[in-house]
């Protein structure tokens, strides 16, 4: 699945199918796509990810996108993500 497919499913608001298709994509590829999507769309996609995948993707996206996502998720969700990051990734985020 490419970014065009993600944008198509977002436009159709077919979140169930998007979530299912995201499960088949490697976290590194999802991170790359999140960096290319508009902010509001990247937040939607991020929220559709499983917790484990979300943590992996979060550690791979750009610092700017990390900040955008951290401002859009609840404090509890952000704490869970940060708690699961590897120490080096956590330091990078906090800097």
PDB file of C-alpha atoms in Angstrom:
ATOM      1  CA  UNK A   1       0.000   0.000   0.000  1.00  0.00           C
ATOM      2  CA  UNK A   2       1.322   3.413  -0.920  1.00  0.00           C
ATOM      3  CA  UNK A   3       0.575   6.892   0.280  1.00  0.00           C
ATOM      4  CA  UNK A   4      -2.042   7.303  -2.473  1.00  0.00           C
ATOM      5  CA  UNK A   5      -4.011   4.386  -1.028  1.00  0.00           C
ATOM      6  CA  UNK A   6      -3.809   5.849   2.478  1.00  0.00           C
ATOM      7  CA  UNK A   7      -5.048   9.219   1.223  1.00  0.00           C
ATOM      8  CA  UNK A   8      -7.872   7.497  -0.677  1.00  0.00           C
ATOM      9  CA  UNK A   9      -9.049   5.593   2.401  1.00  0.00           C
ATOM     10  CA  UNK A  10      -8.770   8.724   4.537  1.00  0.00           C
ATOM     11  CA  UNK A  11     -10.850  10.692   2.038  1.00  0.00           C
ATOM     12  CA  UNK A  12     -13.463   7.911   2.041  1.00  0.00           C
ATOM     13  CA  UNK A  13     -13.281   7.795   5.858  1.00  0.00           C
ATOM     14  CA  UNK A  14     -12.859   4.031   5.578  1.00  0.00           C
ATOM     15  CA  UNK A  15     -10.885   3.796   8.803  1.00  0.00           C
ATOM     16  CA  UNK A  16     -11.619   0.118   9.458  1.00  0.00           C
ATOM     17  CA  UNK A  17     -10.083  -0.938   6.149  1.00  0.00           C
ATOM     18  CA  UNK A  18      -7.207   1.515   6.576  1.00  0.00           C
ATOM     19  CA  UNK A  19      -6.419   0.080  10.006  1.00  0.00           C
ATOM     20  CA  UNK A  20      -6.458  -3.449   8.580  1.00  0.00           C
ATOM     21  CA  UNK A  21      -4.179  -2.514   5.684  1.00  0.00           C
ATOM     22  CA  UNK A  22      -1.765  -0.637   7.975  1.00  0.00           C
ATOM     23  CA  UNK A  23      -1.225  -3.869   9.916  1.00  0.00           C
ATOM     24  CA  UNK A  24       0.444  -5.302   6.795  1.00  0.00           C
ATOM     25  CA  UNK A  25       2.989  -2.459   6.446  1.00  0.00           C
ATOM     26  CA  UNK A  26       6.388  -2.265   8.135  1.00  0.00           C
ATOM     27  CA  UNK A  27       6.714   0.500  10.769  1.00  0.00           C
ATOM     28  CA  UNK A  28       9.570   2.167   8.849  1.00  0.00           C
ATOM     29  CA  UNK A  29       7.333   2.481   5.789  1.00  0.00           C
ATOM     30  CA  UNK A  30       4.456   3.846   7.857  1.00  0.00           C
ATOM     31  CA  UNK A  31       6.806   6.428   9.401  1.00  0.00           C
ATOM     32  CA  UNK A  32       7.913   7.554   5.961  1.00  0.00           C
ATOM     33  CA  UNK A  33       4.295   7.940   4.856  1.00  0.00           C
ATOM     34  CA  UNK A  34       3.350   9.842   8.032  1.00  0.00           C
ATOM     35  CA  UNK A  35       6.082  12.356   7.303  1.00  0.00           C
ATOM     36  CA  UNK A  36       4.577  12.901   3.827  1.00  0.00           C
ATOM     37  CA  UNK A  37       0.919  13.232   4.897  1.00  0.00           C
ATOM     38  CA  UNK A  38      -0.736  16.436   6.029  1.00  0.00           C
ATOM     39  CA  UNK A  39      -0.674  16.863   9.811  1.00  0.00           C
ATOM     40  CA  UNK A  40      -4.352  16.082  10.390  1.00  0.00           C
ATOM     41  CA  UNK A  41      -4.137  12.940   8.265  1.00  0.00           C
ATOM     42  CA  UNK A  42      -0.967  11.739   9.973  1.00  0.00           C
ATOM     43  CA  UNK A  43      -2.687  12.039  13.364  1.00  0.00           C
ATOM     44  CA  UNK A  44      -5.602   9.909  12.162  1.00  0.00           C
ATOM     45  CA  UNK A  45      -3.273   7.259  10.761  1.00  0.00           C
ATOM     46  CA  UNK A  46      -1.161   7.291  13.924  1.00  0.00           C
ATOM     47  CA  UNK A  47      -4.228   6.744  16.107  1.00  0.00           C
ATOM     48  CA  UNK A  48      -5.219   3.720  14.013  1.00  0.00           C
ATOM     49  CA  UNK A  49      -1.951   1.926  14.782  1.00  0.00           C
ATOM     50  CA  UNK A  50      -1.601  -0.675  17.503  1.00  0.00           C
ATOM     51  CA  UNK A  51       0.299   0.549  20.551  1.00  0.00           C
ATOM     52  CA  UNK A  52       3.357  -1.532  19.684  1.00  0.00           C
ATOM     53  CA  UNK A  53       3.444  -0.295  16.098  1.00  0.00           C
ATOM     54  CA  UNK A  54       2.745   3.294  17.160  1.00  0.00           C
ATOM     55  CA  UNK A  55       5.776   3.288  19.464  1.00  0.00           C
ATOM     56  CA  UNK A  56       8.003   1.918  16.693  1.00  0.00           C
ATOM     57  CA  UNK A  57       6.648   4.415  14.149  1.00  0.00           C
ATOM     58  CA  UNK A  58       6.968   7.324  16.604  1.00  0.00           C
ATOM     59  CA  UNK A  59      10.664   6.593  17.059  1.00  0.00           C
ATOM     60  CA  UNK A  60      11.178   6.751  13.276  1.00  0.00           C
ATOM     61  CA  UNK A  61       9.256   9.884  12.262  1.00  0.00           C
ATOM     62  CA  UNK A  62      10.791  13.329  12.011  1.00  0.00           C
ATOM     63  CA  UNK A  63      11.154  15.454  15.142  1.00  0.00           C
ATOM     64  CA  UNK A  64       8.659  17.956  13.733  1.00  0.00           C
ATOM     65  CA  UNK A  65       6.055  15.241  13.194  1.00  0.00           C
ATOM     66  CA  UNK A  66       6.751  13.848  16.676  1.00  0.00           C
ATOM     67  CA  UNK A  67       5.961  17.259  18.137  1.00  0.00           C
ATOM     68  CA  UNK A  68       2.748  17.567  16.122  1.00  0.00           C
ATOM     69  CA  UNK A  69       1.577  14.135  17.221  1.00  0.00           C
ATOM     70  CA  UNK A  70       2.551  14.691  20.852  1.00  0.00           C
ATOM     71  CA  UNK A  71       0.446  17.855  20.882  1.00  0.00           C
ATOM     72  CA  UNK A  72      -2.579  16.002  19.483  1.00  0.00           C
ATOM     73  CA  UNK A  73      -2.647  12.912  21.696  1.00  0.00           C
ATOM     74  CA  UNK A  74      -3.660  12.816  25.318  1.00  0.00           C
ATOM     75  CA  UNK A  75      -1.036  13.113  28.020  1.00  0.00           C
ATOM     76  CA  UNK A  76      -1.710   9.501  29.019  1.00  0.00           C
ATOM     77  CA  UNK A  77      -1.153   8.273  25.446  1.00  0.00           C
ATOM     78  CA  UNK A  78       2.057  10.279  25.165  1.00  0.00           C
ATOM     79  CA  UNK A  79       3.374   8.864  28.442  1.00  0.00           C
ATOM     80  CA  UNK A  80       2.662   5.338  27.225  1.00  0.00           C
ATOM     81  CA  UNK A  81       4.511   6.000  23.970  1.00  0.00           C
ATOM     82  CA  UNK A  82       7.521   7.560  25.706  1.00  0.00           C
ATOM     83  CA  UNK A  83       7.640   4.757  28.289  1.00  0.00           C
ATOM     84  CA  UNK A  84       7.931   2.207  25.485  1.00  0.00           C
ATOM     85  CA  UNK A  85      10.636   4.027  23.495  1.00  0.00           C
ATOM     86  CA  UNK A  86      14.183   2.785  23.644  1.00  0.00           C
ATOM     87  CA  UNK A  87      16.335   4.979  25.869  1.00  0.00           C
ATOM     88  CA  UNK A  88      18.205   6.595  22.934  1.00  0.00           C
ATOM     89  CA  UNK A  89      14.936   7.418  21.162  1.00  0.00           C
ATOM     90  CA  UNK A  90      13.521   8.847  24.402  1.00  0.00           C
ATOM     91  CA  UNK A  91      16.531  11.147  24.816  1.00  0.00           C
ATOM     92  CA  UNK A  92      16.231  12.299  21.188  1.00  0.00           C
ATOM     93  CA  UNK A  93      12.546  13.118  21.679  1.00  0.00           C
ATOM     94  CA  UNK A  94      13.110  14.977  24.937  1.00  0.00           C
ATOM     95  CA  UNK A  95      15.884  17.099  23.432  1.00  0.00           C
TER      96      UNK A  95
END
